PDB file of C-alpha atoms in Angstrom:
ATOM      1  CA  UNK A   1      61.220-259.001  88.728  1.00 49.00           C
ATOM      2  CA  UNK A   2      57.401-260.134  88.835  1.00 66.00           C
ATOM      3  CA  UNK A   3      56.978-264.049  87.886  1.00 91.00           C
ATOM      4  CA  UNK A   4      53.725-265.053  87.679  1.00 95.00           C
ATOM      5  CA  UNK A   5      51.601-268.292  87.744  1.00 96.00           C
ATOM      6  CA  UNK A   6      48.569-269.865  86.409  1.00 97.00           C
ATOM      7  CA  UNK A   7      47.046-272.526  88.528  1.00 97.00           C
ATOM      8  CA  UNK A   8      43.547-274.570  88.806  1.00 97.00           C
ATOM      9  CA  UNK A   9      43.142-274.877  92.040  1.00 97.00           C
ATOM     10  CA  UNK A  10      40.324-273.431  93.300  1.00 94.00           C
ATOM     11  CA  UNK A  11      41.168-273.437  96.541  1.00 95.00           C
ATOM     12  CA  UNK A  12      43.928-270.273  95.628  1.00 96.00           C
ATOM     13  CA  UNK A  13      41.032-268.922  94.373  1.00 97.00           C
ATOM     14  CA  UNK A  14      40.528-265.170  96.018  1.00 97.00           C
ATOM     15  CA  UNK A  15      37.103-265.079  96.177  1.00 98.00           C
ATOM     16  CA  UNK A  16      36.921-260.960  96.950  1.00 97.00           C
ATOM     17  CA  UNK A  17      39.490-260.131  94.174  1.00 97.00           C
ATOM     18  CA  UNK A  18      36.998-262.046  91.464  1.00 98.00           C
ATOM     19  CA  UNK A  19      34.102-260.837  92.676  1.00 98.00           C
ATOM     20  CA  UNK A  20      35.272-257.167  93.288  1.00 98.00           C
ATOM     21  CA  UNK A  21      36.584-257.204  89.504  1.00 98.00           C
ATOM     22  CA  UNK A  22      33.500-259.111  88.188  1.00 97.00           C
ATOM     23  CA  UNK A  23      30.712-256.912  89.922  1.00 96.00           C
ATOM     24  CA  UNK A  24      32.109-253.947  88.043  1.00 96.00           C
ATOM     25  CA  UNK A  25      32.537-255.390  84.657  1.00 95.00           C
ATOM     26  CA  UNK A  26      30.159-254.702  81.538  1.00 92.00           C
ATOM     27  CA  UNK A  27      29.219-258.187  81.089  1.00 93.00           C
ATOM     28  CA  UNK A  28      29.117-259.423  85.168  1.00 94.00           C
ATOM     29  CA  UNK A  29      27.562-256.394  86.568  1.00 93.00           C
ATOM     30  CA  UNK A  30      25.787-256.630  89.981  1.00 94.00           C
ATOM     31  CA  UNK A  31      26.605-260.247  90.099  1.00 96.00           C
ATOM     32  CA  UNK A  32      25.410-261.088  93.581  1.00 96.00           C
ATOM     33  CA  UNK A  33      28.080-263.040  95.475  1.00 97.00           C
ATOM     34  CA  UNK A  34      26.280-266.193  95.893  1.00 97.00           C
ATOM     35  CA  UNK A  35      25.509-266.196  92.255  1.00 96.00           C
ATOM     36  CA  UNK A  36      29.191-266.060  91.353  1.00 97.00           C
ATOM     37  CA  UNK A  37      29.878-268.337  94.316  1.00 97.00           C
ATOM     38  CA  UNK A  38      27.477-270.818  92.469  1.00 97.00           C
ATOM     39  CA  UNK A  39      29.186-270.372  89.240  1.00 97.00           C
ATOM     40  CA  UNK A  40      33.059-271.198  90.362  1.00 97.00           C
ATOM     41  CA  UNK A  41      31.518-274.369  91.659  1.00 97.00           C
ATOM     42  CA  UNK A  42      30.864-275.397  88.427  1.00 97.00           C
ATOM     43  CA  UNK A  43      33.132-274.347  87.071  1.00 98.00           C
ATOM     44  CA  UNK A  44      36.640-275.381  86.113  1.00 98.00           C
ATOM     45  CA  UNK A  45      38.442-272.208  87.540  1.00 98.00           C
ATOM     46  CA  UNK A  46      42.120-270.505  86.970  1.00 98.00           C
ATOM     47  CA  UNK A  47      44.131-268.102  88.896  1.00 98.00           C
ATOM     48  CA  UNK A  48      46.412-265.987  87.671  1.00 98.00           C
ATOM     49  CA  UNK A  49      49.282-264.851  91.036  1.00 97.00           C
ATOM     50  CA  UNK A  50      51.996-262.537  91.317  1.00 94.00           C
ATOM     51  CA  UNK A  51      55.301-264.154  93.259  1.00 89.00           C
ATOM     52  CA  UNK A  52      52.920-267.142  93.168  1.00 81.00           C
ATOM     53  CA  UNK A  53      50.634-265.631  96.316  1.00 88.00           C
ATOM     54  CA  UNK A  54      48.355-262.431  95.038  1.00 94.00           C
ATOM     55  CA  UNK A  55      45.883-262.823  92.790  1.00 97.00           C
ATOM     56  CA  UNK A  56      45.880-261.156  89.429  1.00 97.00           C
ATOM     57  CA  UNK A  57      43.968-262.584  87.371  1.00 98.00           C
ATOM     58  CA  UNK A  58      40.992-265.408  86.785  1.00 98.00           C
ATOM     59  CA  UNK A  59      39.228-267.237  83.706  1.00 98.00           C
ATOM     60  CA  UNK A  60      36.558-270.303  84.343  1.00 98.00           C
ATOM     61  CA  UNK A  61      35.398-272.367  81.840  1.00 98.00           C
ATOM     62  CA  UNK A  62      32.179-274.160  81.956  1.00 98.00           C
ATOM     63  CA  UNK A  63      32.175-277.645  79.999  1.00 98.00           C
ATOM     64  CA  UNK A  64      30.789-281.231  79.984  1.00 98.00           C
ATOM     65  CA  UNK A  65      34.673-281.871  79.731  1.00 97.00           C
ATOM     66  CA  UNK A  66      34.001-284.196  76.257  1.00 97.00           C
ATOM     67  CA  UNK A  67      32.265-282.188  73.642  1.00 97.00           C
ATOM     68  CA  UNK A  68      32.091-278.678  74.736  1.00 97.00           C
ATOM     69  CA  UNK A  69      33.321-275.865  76.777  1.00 98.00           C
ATOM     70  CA  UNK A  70      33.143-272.156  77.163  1.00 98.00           C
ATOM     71  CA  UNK A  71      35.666-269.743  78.167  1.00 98.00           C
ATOM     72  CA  UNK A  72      34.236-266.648  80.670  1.00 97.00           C
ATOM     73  CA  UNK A  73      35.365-264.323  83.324  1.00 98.00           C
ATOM     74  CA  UNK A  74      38.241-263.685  81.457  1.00 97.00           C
ATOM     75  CA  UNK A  75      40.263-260.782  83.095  1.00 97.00           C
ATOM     76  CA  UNK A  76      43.834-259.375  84.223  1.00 97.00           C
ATOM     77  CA  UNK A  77      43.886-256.560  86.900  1.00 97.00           C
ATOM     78  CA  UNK A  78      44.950-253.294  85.145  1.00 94.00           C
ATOM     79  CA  UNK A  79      48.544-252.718  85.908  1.00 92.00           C
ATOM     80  CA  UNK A  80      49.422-256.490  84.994  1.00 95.00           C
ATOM     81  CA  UNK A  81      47.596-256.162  81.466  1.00 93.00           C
ATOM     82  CA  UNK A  82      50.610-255.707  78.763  1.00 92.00           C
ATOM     83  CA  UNK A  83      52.648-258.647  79.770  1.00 92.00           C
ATOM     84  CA  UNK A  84      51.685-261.423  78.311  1.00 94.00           C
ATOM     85  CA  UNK A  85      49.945-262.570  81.044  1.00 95.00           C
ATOM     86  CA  UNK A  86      46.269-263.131  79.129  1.00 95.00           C
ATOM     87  CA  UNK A  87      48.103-264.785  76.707  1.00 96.00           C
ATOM     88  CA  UNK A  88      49.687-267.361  79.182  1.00 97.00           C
ATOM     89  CA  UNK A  89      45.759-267.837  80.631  1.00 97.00           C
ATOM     90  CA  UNK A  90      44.651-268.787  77.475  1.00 97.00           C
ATOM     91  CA  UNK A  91      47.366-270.981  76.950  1.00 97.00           C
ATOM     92  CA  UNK A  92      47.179-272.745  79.869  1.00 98.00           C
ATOM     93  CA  UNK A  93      43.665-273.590  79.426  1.00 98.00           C
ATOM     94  CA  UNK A  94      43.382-273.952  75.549  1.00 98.00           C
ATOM     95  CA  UNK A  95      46.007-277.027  77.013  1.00 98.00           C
ATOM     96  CA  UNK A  96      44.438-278.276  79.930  1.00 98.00           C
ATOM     97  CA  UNK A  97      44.230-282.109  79.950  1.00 98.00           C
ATOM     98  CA  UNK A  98      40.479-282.000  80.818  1.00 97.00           C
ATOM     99  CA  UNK A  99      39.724-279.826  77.895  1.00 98.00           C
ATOM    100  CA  UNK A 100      42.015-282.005  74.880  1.00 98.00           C
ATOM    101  CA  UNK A 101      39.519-283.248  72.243  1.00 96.00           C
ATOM    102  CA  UNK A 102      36.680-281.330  72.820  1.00 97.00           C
ATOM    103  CA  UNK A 103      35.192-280.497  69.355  1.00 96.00           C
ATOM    104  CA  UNK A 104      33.746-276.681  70.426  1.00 96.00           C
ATOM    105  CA  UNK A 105      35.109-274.199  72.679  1.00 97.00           C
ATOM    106  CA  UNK A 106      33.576-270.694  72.646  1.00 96.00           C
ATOM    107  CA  UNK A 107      33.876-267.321  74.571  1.00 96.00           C
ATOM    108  CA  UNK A 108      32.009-263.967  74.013  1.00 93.00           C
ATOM    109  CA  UNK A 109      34.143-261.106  73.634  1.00 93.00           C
ATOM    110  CA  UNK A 110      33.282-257.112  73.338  1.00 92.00           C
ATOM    111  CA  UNK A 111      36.831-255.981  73.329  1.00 90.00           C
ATOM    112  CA  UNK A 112      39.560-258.656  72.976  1.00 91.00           C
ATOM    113  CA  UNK A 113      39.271-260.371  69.623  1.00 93.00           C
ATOM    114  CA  UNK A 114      42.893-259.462  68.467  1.00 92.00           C
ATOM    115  CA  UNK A 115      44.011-261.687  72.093  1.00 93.00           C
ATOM    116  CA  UNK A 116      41.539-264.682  71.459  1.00 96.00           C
ATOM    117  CA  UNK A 117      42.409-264.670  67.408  1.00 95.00           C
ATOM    118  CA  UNK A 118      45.738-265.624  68.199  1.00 95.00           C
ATOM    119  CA  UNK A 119      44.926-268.902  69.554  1.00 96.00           C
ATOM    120  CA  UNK A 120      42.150-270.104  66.796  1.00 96.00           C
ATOM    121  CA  UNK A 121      39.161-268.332  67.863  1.00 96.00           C
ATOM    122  CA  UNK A 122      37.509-266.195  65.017  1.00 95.00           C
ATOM    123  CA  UNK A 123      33.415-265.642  64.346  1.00 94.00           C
ATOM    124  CA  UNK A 124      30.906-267.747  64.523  1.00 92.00           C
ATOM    125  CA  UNK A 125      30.361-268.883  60.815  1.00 92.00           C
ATOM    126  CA  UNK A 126      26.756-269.396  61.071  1.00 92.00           C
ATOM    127  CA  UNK A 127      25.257-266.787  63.940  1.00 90.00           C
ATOM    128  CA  UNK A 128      21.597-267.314  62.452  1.00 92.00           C
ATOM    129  CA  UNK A 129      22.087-270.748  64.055  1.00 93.00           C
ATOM    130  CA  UNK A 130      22.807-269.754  67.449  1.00 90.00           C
ATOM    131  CA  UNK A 131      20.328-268.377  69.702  1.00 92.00           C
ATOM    132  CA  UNK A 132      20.110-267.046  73.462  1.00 90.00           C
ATOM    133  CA  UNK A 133      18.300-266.029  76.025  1.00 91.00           C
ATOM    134  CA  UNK A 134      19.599-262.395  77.513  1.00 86.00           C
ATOM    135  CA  UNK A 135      19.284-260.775  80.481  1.00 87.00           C
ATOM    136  CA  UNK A 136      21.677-257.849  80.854  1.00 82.00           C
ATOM    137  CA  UNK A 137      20.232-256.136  83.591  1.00 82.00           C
ATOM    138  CA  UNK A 138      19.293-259.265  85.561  1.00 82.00           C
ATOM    139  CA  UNK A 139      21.755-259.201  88.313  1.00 85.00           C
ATOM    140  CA  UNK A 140      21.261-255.226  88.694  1.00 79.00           C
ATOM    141  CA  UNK A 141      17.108-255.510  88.901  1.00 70.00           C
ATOM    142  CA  UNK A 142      17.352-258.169  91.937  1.00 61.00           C
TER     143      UNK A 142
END
């Protein structure tokens, strides 16, 4: 039986497996390795690892770690997906002690709003308010 494990250490963190996944997702693209390499050290980064060794899974959040943080990089390889396991990520980190009280926490989804939905997430109320600066193609132009 597969038993699997969340953890936020990011020295577990397989660097190849996340990028690999990440470089070939719609909303990652191209990411150049340093980029991402960049990003995890900002970030506040969780593994997801079969029989507690191979990495499965990832989801970083970015945050100030009082009033805000956002959720991103959210995947599970394919033939884990089904399980549960996503919905143990999000649990783990929707409960992290670094991340209690914080008044906003956001994530951008094109495909998984029935998963995110279950734990409080819905629409922004007010999109009008929120603006962005977008670069899709960034990482594949450089």
């Amino acid at each position: 039986m597969t038993h699997y494990s969340i953890s936020d250490d990011a020295d577990r963190i397989d660097f190849d497996t996340v990028h690999q996944f990440l470089s070939n997702s719609y909303w990652a693209k191209g990411i150049p390795a340093q980029t991402l390499r960049r990003g995890l050290s900002h970030s506040l980064c969780f593994g997801v690892y079969e029989n507690h060794t191979n990495q499965v899974g990832f989801a970083r959040v970015i945050s100030d770690f009082a009033t805000y943080a956002y959720i991103l990089d959210v995947f599970i390889l394919e033939p884990h997906r089904g399980q549960g396991v996503g919905k143990d990520l999000i649990a783990t980190i929707l409960k992290h002690p670094d991340l209690q009280g914080i008044r906003r926490i956001s994530l951008g989804t094109k495909d998984a709003h029935g998963l995110y939905a279950q734990y409080g997430f819905k629409p922004i109320d007010s999109p009008e308010n929120v603006m962005q600066i977008w670069q899709p193609d960034l990482y594949l132009n450089s």
